[in-house]
Amino acid sequence: MSSSSPASSRSPAPVRLRELRPADRAPLDALLRATGSFPENELAVAMELIDEGLAKAAAGATLAPDDYRFLVAELPEPGAPPRVIGYVCWGQNPMSDGVFDLYWIAVDPRAQGGGAGRALMAAAEAEARARGGRMVLVETGGKPSYAPTRRFYERIGYVEIARLPDYFRVGDDKVIYARRLDGEGRS
Amino acid sequence: MSSSSPASSRSPAPVRLRELRPADRAPLDALLRATGSFPENELAVAMELIDEGLAKAAAGATLAPDDYRFLVAELPEPGAPPRVIGYVCWGQNPMSDGVFDLYWIAVDPRAQGGGAGRALMAAAEAEARARGGRMVLVETGGKPSYAPTRRFYERIGYVEIARLPDYFRVGDDKVIYARRLDGEGRS
């Protein structure tokens, strides 16, 4: 699921991307809630993935190919520590030979339009490509309130490849978008 | 993913369904391999889920709503212990309000056509319905070799709702089937 927004015509903010850290947990939880896009059950899943990522990082183990991977976006603040403004969670799908799933992306509503969403997506795609990925899939909602998110994906090269009627609730479809990294197909 | 087969016109074998036990691990591994339906990466995922299920059962903890659930099918053998001939793994999708995912079903090729696949599906659906499920989703392959599996789902009331091109490999689509438990929609 995702909550990101179209890039605006403003010049991009100097977004920096880095690995996930324990101190990110609270700002990411606040940021996910601030988007207003996620009901409680989805927030719980998002935080469960973040906690798994932090636990793996704390254990210092090498990640398995299909472990969840994270990138956090932050913005320098004059006279203050950088502010966490978004994150992406993605990973290789163990059932396929080169599909990467974009599990979650969220950008602080106050920072939307500043290029953080695009930067996070581009970085995840670059890592997927470097690991042999040939396709990135992302799932989102079909409701009108998700139209800005769907337009965001479409603008950065994603194509709707499937729609699961009544998936989230009756009347609330799941929409699956794909971006091919291998130049094959239309999507 | 799944490997099951159409029910034949033979009278159904006296299939018995029961909970997953540690002693099932080896026969289920052998059975999954015997189907010839699953490449190594998919076999690894199937066994990972079985191991998670066994670990939870060993810990004696109450299952969370979205934990993996299992049912094992066995056939009485004259003068021998019952033989494990199949299993189903399913669970509630934490992202939706009533969707259950049928993660895995497999039936021993020697027992296919005897009603074990149908019995496993019916039991999983009944449990899903009892837990407020309104839809069961199952994913399988689009290749010709999966045609018997797709026919099996279609015969027991599943409808193809989506197809993800080149999902498993280039030229090897994922097909998503749904069965509505709530009487809504066509699928």
Short mmCIF file of C-alpha atoms in Angstrom, two decimals:
data_model
loop_
_atom_site.label_atom_id
_atom_site.label_comp_id
_atom_site.label_asym_id
_atom_site.label_seq_id
_atom_site.Cartn_x
_atom_site.Cartn_y
_atom_site.Cartn_z
CA MET A 1 0.00 0.00 0.00
CA SER A 2 1.18 3.44 -0.55
CA SER A 3 0.63 7.06 0.04
CA SER A 4 2.72 9.30 -2.07
CA SER A 5 1.86 12.18 -4.28
CA PRO A 6 2.63 13.68 -7.63
CA ALA A 7 5.86 15.58 -7.82
CA SER A 8 5.19 19.26 -8.08
CA SER A 9 6.90 21.77 -10.30
CA ARG A 10 8.94 23.04 -7.35
CA SER A 11 12.61 22.25 -7.56
CA PRO A 12 13.24 19.00 -5.68
CA ALA A 13 14.17 19.30 -2.02
CA PRO A 14 17.60 17.91 -1.10
CA VAL A 15 16.17 14.56 0.02
CA ARG A 16 18.71 12.13 1.42
CA LEU A 17 18.15 8.38 1.51
CA ARG A 18 19.69 6.07 4.07
CA GLU A 19 19.22 2.75 5.87
CA LEU A 20 16.51 2.20 8.48
CA ARG A 21 17.50 2.91 12.13
CA PRO A 22 15.76 2.17 15.45
CA ALA A 23 15.13 5.89 16.04
CA ASP A 24 13.01 5.96 12.85
CA ARG A 25 10.26 3.85 14.37
CA ALA A 26 8.33 6.67 16.07
CA PRO A 27 8.55 9.20 13.21
CA LEU A 28 7.58 6.52 10.68
CA ASP A 29 4.58 5.50 12.77
CA ALA A 30 3.53 9.17 13.04
CA LEU A 31 4.10 9.72 9.34
CA LEU A 32 2.04 6.68 8.32
CA ARG A 33 -0.84 7.95 10.48
CA ALA A 34 -0.47 11.49 9.17
CA THR A 35 -1.04 10.34 5.60
CA GLY A 36 -4.58 9.37 6.55
CA SER A 37 -4.35 6.63 3.94
CA PHE A 38 -4.13 3.57 6.12
CA PRO A 39 -6.73 1.98 8.38
CA GLU A 40 -5.54 0.46 11.66
CA ASN A 41 -5.06 -3.07 10.29
CA GLU A 42 -2.82 -1.77 7.53
CA LEU A 43 -0.86 0.45 9.94
CA ALA A 44 -0.27 -2.64 12.08
CA VAL A 45 1.10 -4.56 9.08
CA ALA A 46 3.34 -1.64 8.08
CA MET A 47 4.80 -1.38 11.59
CA GLU A 48 5.21 -5.17 11.78
CA LEU A 49 7.42 -5.05 8.68
CA ILE A 50 9.42 -2.12 10.10
CA ASP A 51 9.93 -4.03 13.35
CA GLU A 52 11.09 -7.09 11.42
CA GLY A 53 13.54 -4.93 9.49
CA LEU A 54 14.89 -3.35 12.68
CA ALA A 55 15.22 -6.76 14.36
CA LYS A 56 17.23 -8.14 11.44
CA ALA A 57 19.44 -5.06 11.39
CA ALA A 58 20.00 -5.32 15.16
CA ALA A 59 20.96 -8.99 14.82
CA GLY A 60 23.58 -7.91 12.30
CA ALA A 61 22.77 -10.89 10.08
CA THR A 62 23.22 -10.75 6.33
CA LEU A 63 19.82 -10.30 4.77
CA ALA A 64 18.34 -13.19 2.82
CA PRO A 65 17.41 -12.35 -0.78
CA ASP A 66 13.74 -12.21 0.10
CA ASP A 67 14.02 -10.28 3.38
CA TYR A 68 12.29 -6.93 3.65
CA ARG A 69 14.55 -4.04 2.69
CA PHE A 70 14.07 -0.43 3.69
CA LEU A 71 15.21 3.02 2.71
CA VAL A 72 14.37 6.10 4.72
CA ALA A 73 14.15 9.60 3.25
CA GLU A 74 15.20 12.54 5.35
CA LEU A 75 15.38 16.26 4.84
CA PRO A 76 18.06 18.48 6.36
CA GLU A 77 16.61 21.01 8.81
CA PRO A 78 18.54 24.21 9.55
CA GLY A 79 19.83 24.05 13.12
CA ALA A 80 18.16 20.71 13.84
CA PRO A 81 18.65 17.03 13.11
CA PRO A 82 17.40 15.91 9.69
CA ARG A 83 13.69 15.18 9.62
CA VAL A 84 12.38 11.75 8.54
CA ILE A 85 9.90 12.40 5.73
CA GLY A 86 9.28 9.01 4.18
CA TYR A 87 10.32 5.45 3.60
CA VAL A 88 10.01 2.56 1.23
CA CYS A 89 9.87 -1.16 2.04
CA TRP A 90 10.49 -3.65 -0.72
CA GLY A 91 11.90 -7.11 -1.31
CA GLN A 92 12.44 -9.89 -3.77
CA ASN A 93 9.49 -12.20 -4.25
CA PRO A 94 10.67 -15.72 -3.39
CA MET A 95 8.12 -17.32 -5.72
CA SER A 96 9.45 -15.75 -8.90
CA ASP A 97 12.79 -15.52 -10.65
CA GLY A 98 13.08 -11.74 -10.70
CA VAL A 99 10.01 -9.99 -9.36
CA PHE A 100 10.43 -7.42 -6.62
CA ASP A 101 7.50 -6.33 -4.49
CA LEU A 102 7.17 -2.73 -3.38
CA TYR A 103 5.43 -3.47 -0.08
CA TRP A 104 5.08 -0.02 1.28
CA ILE A 105 5.88 3.56 0.52
CA ALA A 106 4.79 6.60 2.47
CA VAL A 107 5.75 10.25 2.44
CA ASP A 108 4.91 12.81 5.11
CA PRO A 109 1.98 14.87 3.77
CA ARG A 110 3.93 18.06 4.54
CA ALA A 111 6.75 16.84 2.30
CA GLN A 112 4.68 15.41 -0.55
CA GLY A 113 5.43 16.97 -3.90
CA GLY A 114 9.07 17.45 -2.96
CA GLY A 115 10.47 14.45 -4.82
CA ALA A 116 10.88 12.09 -1.88
CA GLY A 117 8.45 9.53 -3.33
CA ARG A 118 10.21 9.49 -6.68
CA ALA A 119 13.63 9.28 -5.02
CA LEU A 120 12.54 6.34 -2.85
CA MET A 121 10.99 4.50 -5.80
CA ALA A 122 14.02 5.13 -8.01
CA ALA A 123 16.41 3.85 -5.35
CA ALA A 124 14.37 0.70 -4.72
CA GLU A 125 14.15 0.05 -8.46
CA ALA A 126 17.89 0.56 -8.90
CA GLU A 127 18.60 -1.95 -6.14
CA ALA A 128 16.09 -4.39 -7.63
CA ARG A 129 17.76 -4.05 -11.03
CA ALA A 130 21.21 -4.58 -9.48
CA ARG A 131 19.91 -7.80 -7.91
CA GLY A 132 18.64 -9.16 -11.20
CA GLY A 133 15.11 -7.83 -10.91
CA ARG A 134 13.12 -7.75 -14.11
CA MET A 135 9.85 -6.39 -12.72
CA VAL A 136 8.61 -4.37 -9.75
CA LEU A 137 5.04 -4.83 -8.56
CA VAL A 138 3.14 -2.44 -6.37
CA GLU A 139 -0.37 -2.78 -4.99
CA THR A 140 -2.66 0.05 -4.12
CA GLY A 141 -6.32 0.85 -3.67
CA GLY A 142 -8.88 1.49 -6.41
CA LYS A 143 -10.94 4.04 -4.49
CA PRO A 144 -11.17 7.65 -5.68
CA SER A 145 -9.18 8.73 -2.61
CA TYR A 146 -6.22 6.77 -4.00
CA ALA A 147 -6.33 8.50 -7.38
CA PRO A 148 -3.29 10.73 -6.60
CA THR A 149 -1.29 7.65 -5.62
CA ARG A 150 -2.28 5.80 -8.81
CA ARG A 151 -1.36 8.84 -10.91
CA PHE A 152 2.00 8.98 -9.14
CA TYR A 153 2.77 5.40 -10.15
CA GLU A 154 1.56 5.94 -13.69
CA ARG A 155 3.75 8.99 -14.09
CA ILE A 156 6.88 7.11 -13.04
CA GLY A 157 6.31 4.25 -15.47
CA TYR A 158 3.97 1.83 -13.75
CA VAL A 159 1.14 0.19 -15.64
CA GLU A 160 -2.01 -1.31 -14.14
CA ILE A 161 -1.88 -5.04 -14.81
CA ALA A 162 -4.66 -6.36 -12.58
CA ARG A 163 -7.54 -5.35 -10.37
CA LEU A 164 -9.00 -7.55 -7.63
CA PRO A 165 -12.62 -6.54 -7.02
CA ASP A 166 -13.73 -5.95 -3.42
CA TYR A 167 -10.33 -6.92 -2.07
CA PHE A 168 -9.88 -4.52 0.84
CA ARG A 169 -13.62 -4.29 1.49
CA VAL A 170 -16.72 -4.67 -0.62
CA GLY A 171 -16.44 -1.82 -3.13
CA ASP A 172 -12.74 -1.29 -2.43
CA ASP A 173 -10.59 -3.00 -5.07
CA LYS A 174 -6.91 -3.83 -5.01
CA VAL A 175 -5.05 -2.51 -8.05
CA ILE A 176 -1.73 -4.05 -9.07
CA TYR A 177 0.80 -1.99 -10.97
CA ALA A 178 3.97 -3.26 -12.62
CA ARG A 179 7.06 -1.66 -13.96
CA ARG A 180 9.21 -3.80 -16.21
CA LEU A 181 12.93 -3.38 -15.69
CA ASP A 182 13.87 -5.76 -18.51
CA GLY A 183 12.36 -3.90 -21.44
CA GLU A 184 9.98 -6.79 -22.15
CA GLY A 185 6.24 -6.42 -22.52
CA ARG A 186 4.26 -3.24 -22.29
CA SER A 187 4.15 -2.88 -18.54
CA MET B 1 0.50 -22.47 -5.71
CA SER B 2 -1.20 -25.72 -6.04
CA SER B 3 -1.18 -29.14 -7.45
CA SER B 4 -4.43 -30.92 -7.28
CA SER B 5 -6.49 -32.69 -9.84
CA PRO B 6 -10.02 -33.10 -11.01
CA ALA B 7 -12.13 -35.44 -8.98
CA SER B 8 -12.75 -38.61 -10.90
CA SER B 9 -16.00 -40.50 -11.17
CA ARG B 10 -14.72 -43.07 -8.65
CA SER B 11 -16.49 -43.01 -5.35
CA PRO B 12 -14.54 -40.78 -2.98
CA ALA B 13 -11.90 -42.45 -0.84
CA PRO B 14 -12.47 -42.17 2.91
CA VAL B 15 -10.18 -39.17 3.26
CA ARG B 16 -9.69 -37.92 6.81
CA LEU B 17 -8.61 -34.38 7.62
CA ARG B 18 -6.69 -33.43 10.74
CA GLU B 19 -4.26 -30.86 12.18
CA LEU B 20 -0.62 -30.67 11.09
CA ARG B 21 1.87 -32.74 13.15
CA PRO B 22 5.69 -32.80 13.26
CA ALA B 23 5.74 -36.31 11.73
CA ASP B 24 4.03 -34.89 8.62
CA ARG B 25 7.07 -32.88 7.58
CA ALA B 26 8.89 -35.66 5.69
CA PRO B 27 5.83 -37.08 3.89
CA LEU B 28 4.68 -33.58 2.91
CA ASP B 29 8.12 -32.72 1.56
CA ALA B 30 8.11 -35.97 -0.45
CA LEU B 31 4.57 -35.37 -1.64
CA LEU B 32 5.30 -31.81 -2.80
CA ARG B 33 8.26 -33.12 -4.79
CA ALA B 34 6.26 -36.03 -6.20
CA THR B 35 3.73 -33.67 -7.74
CA GLY B 36 6.44 -32.37 -10.06
CA SER B 37 4.65 -29.03 -9.99
CA PHE B 38 7.03 -26.97 -7.91
CA PRO B 39 10.54 -25.73 -8.68
CA GLU B 40 13.06 -25.66 -5.84
CA ASN B 41 12.39 -22.05 -4.80
CA GLU B 42 8.68 -22.78 -4.45
CA LEU B 43 9.34 -26.02 -2.54
CA ALA B 44 11.50 -24.02 -0.14
CA VAL B 45 8.68 -21.53 0.45
CA ALA B 46 6.16 -24.33 0.99
CA MET B 47 8.39 -26.03 3.57
CA GLU B 48 9.12 -22.70 5.27
CA LEU B 49 5.40 -22.21 5.85
CA ILE B 50 5.06 -25.79 7.16
CA ASP B 51 7.97 -25.22 9.54
CA GLU B 52 6.38 -22.00 10.77
CA GLY B 53 3.12 -23.85 11.34
CA LEU B 54 4.87 -26.63 13.27
CA ALA B 55 6.83 -24.12 15.36
CA LYS B 56 3.65 -22.28 16.35
CA ALA B 57 1.92 -25.55 17.21
CA ALA B 58 4.93 -26.67 19.29
CA ALA B 59 4.92 -23.36 21.18
CA GLY B 60 1.29 -24.06 22.07
CA ALA B 61 0.37 -20.43 21.46
CA THR B 62 -3.07 -19.40 20.29
CA LEU B 63 -2.87 -18.60 16.59
CA ALA B 64 -3.24 -14.98 15.51
CA PRO B 65 -6.03 -14.38 12.99
CA ASP B 66 -3.52 -14.06 10.15
CA ASP B 67 -1.27 -16.99 11.08
CA TYR B 68 -0.86 -19.80 8.59
CA ARG B 69 -3.36 -22.59 9.17
CA PHE B 70 -3.01 -26.16 7.96
CA LEU B 71 -5.08 -29.23 7.38
CA VAL B 72 -3.58 -32.58 6.45
CA ALA B 73 -5.44 -35.28 4.51
CA GLU B 74 -4.74 -38.88 5.26
CA LEU B 75 -6.03 -42.19 3.96
CA PRO B 76 -6.46 -45.27 6.13
CA GLU B 77 -4.19 -48.12 5.03
CA PRO B 78 -5.13 -51.71 5.91
CA GLY B 79 -2.71 -53.01 8.52
CA ALA B 80 -0.59 -49.84 8.51
CA PRO B 81 -0.71 -46.30 9.85
CA PRO B 82 -2.80 -43.87 7.78
CA ARG B 83 -0.91 -42.44 4.82
CA VAL B 84 -0.52 -38.66 4.41
CA ILE B 85 -1.85 -37.81 0.95
CA GLY B 86 -2.17 -34.05 0.92
CA TYR B 87 -2.47 -30.79 2.77
CA VAL B 88 -3.75 -27.28 2.52
CA CYS B 89 -2.24 -24.10 3.95
CA TRP B 90 -4.39 -21.01 4.21
CA GLY B 91 -4.89 -17.92 6.32
CA GLN B 92 -6.67 -14.64 6.73
CA ASN B 93 -5.20 -11.75 4.79
CA PRO B 94 -4.32 -9.03 7.31
CA MET B 95 -4.75 -6.27 4.72
CA SER B 96 -8.42 -6.93 4.04
CA ASP B 97 -11.57 -7.23 6.12
CA GLY B 98 -12.53 -10.75 5.08
CA VAL B 99 -10.25 -12.19 2.42
CA PHE B 100 -8.64 -15.57 3.03
CA ASP B 101 -5.63 -16.67 1.03
CA LEU B 102 -5.27 -20.28 0.00
CA TYR B 103 -1.46 -20.34 0.10
CA TRP B 104 -0.82 -23.92 -0.81
CA ILE B 105 -2.57 -27.12 -1.63
CA ALA B 106 -0.99 -30.35 -2.78
CA VAL B 107 -2.23 -33.89 -3.18
CA ASP B 108 -0.07 -36.96 -3.69
CA PRO B 109 -0.22 -37.83 -7.41
CA ARG B 110 -1.16 -41.42 -6.51
CA ALA B 111 -4.17 -40.13 -4.59
CA GLN B 112 -5.31 -37.44 -7.02
CA GLY B 113 -8.85 -37.91 -8.26
CA GLY B 114 -9.89 -39.41 -4.94
CA GLY B 115 -11.53 -36.33 -3.50
CA ALA B 116 -8.74 -35.21 -1.17
CA GLY B 117 -8.27 -31.87 -2.97
CA ARG B 118 -11.97 -31.09 -2.82
CA ALA B 119 -12.17 -32.12 0.84
CA LEU B 120 -9.21 -29.92 1.78
CA MET B 121 -10.62 -26.94 -0.12
CA ALA B 122 -14.10 -27.39 1.36
CA ALA B 123 -12.70 -27.59 4.89
CA ALA B 124 -10.55 -24.47 4.45
CA GLU B 125 -13.51 -22.58 2.96
CA ALA B 126 -15.78 -23.67 5.81
CA GLU B 127 -13.25 -22.40 8.36
CA ALA B 128 -12.85 -19.16 6.44
CA ARG B 129 -16.61 -18.69 6.37
CA ALA B 130 -16.85 -19.42 10.10
CA ARG B 131 -14.25 -16.70 10.72
CA GLY B 132 -16.17 -14.11 8.75
CA GLY B 133 -14.48 -14.71 5.43
CA ARG B 134 -16.25 -13.30 2.41
CA MET B 135 -13.77 -14.35 -0.29
CA VAL B 136 -11.05 -16.95 -0.81
CA LEU B 137 -8.21 -16.21 -3.20
CA VAL B 138 -5.91 -18.77 -4.74
CA GLU B 139 -2.98 -18.19 -7.06
CA THR B 140 -1.70 -20.64 -9.60
CA GLY B 141 0.27 -20.79 -12.82
CA GLY B 142 -0.96 -19.95 -16.30
CA LYS B 143 1.15 -22.52 -18.14
CA PRO B 144 -0.49 -25.41 -20.01
CA SER B 145 0.94 -27.82 -17.43
CA TYR B 146 -1.26 -26.15 -14.82
CA ALA B 147 -4.45 -26.59 -16.85
CA PRO B 148 -5.70 -29.50 -14.70
CA THR B 149 -5.20 -27.40 -11.57
CA ARG B 150 -7.06 -24.45 -13.07
CA ARG B 151 -9.91 -26.74 -14.16
CA PHE B 152 -10.04 -28.13 -10.63
CA TYR B 153 -10.55 -24.64 -9.18
CA GLU B 154 -13.10 -23.72 -11.82
CA ARG B 155 -15.13 -26.85 -11.12
CA ILE B 156 -15.34 -26.08 -7.41
CA GLY B 157 -16.58 -22.54 -7.95
CA TYR B 158 -13.48 -20.39 -8.42
CA VAL B 159 -13.40 -17.69 -11.07
CA GLU B 160 -10.28 -16.18 -12.63
CA ILE B 161 -10.17 -12.54 -11.57
CA ALA B 162 -6.67 -11.51 -12.60
CA ARG B 163 -3.58 -12.60 -14.49
CA LEU B 164 -0.09 -11.19 -13.89
CA PRO B 165 1.97 -11.58 -17.06
CA ASP B 166 5.45 -13.11 -16.74
CA TYR B 167 5.15 -13.34 -12.98
CA PHE B 168 6.92 -16.61 -12.24
CA ARG B 169 9.23 -16.27 -15.23
CA VAL B 170 9.00 -14.60 -18.59
CA GLY B 171 6.16 -16.45 -20.33
CA ASP B 172 4.86 -17.91 -17.06
CA ASP B 173 1.92 -15.91 -15.72
CA LYS B 174 0.37 -15.90 -12.30
CA VAL B 175 -3.38 -16.47 -12.36
CA ILE B 176 -5.54 -15.39 -9.44
CA TYR B 177 -8.81 -17.15 -8.74
CA ALA B 178 -11.48 -16.08 -6.29
CA ARG B 179 -14.44 -17.73 -4.72
CA ARG B 180 -16.96 -15.45 -3.07
CA LEU B 181 -18.40 -16.75 0.16
CA ASP B 182 -20.78 -13.83 0.63
CA GLY B 183 -22.91 -14.28 -2.47
CA GLU B 184 -21.79 -10.89 -3.82
CA GLY B 185 -20.39 -10.30 -7.29
CA ARG B 186 -19.90 -12.90 -9.93
CA SER B 187 -16.73 -14.50 -8.62
#
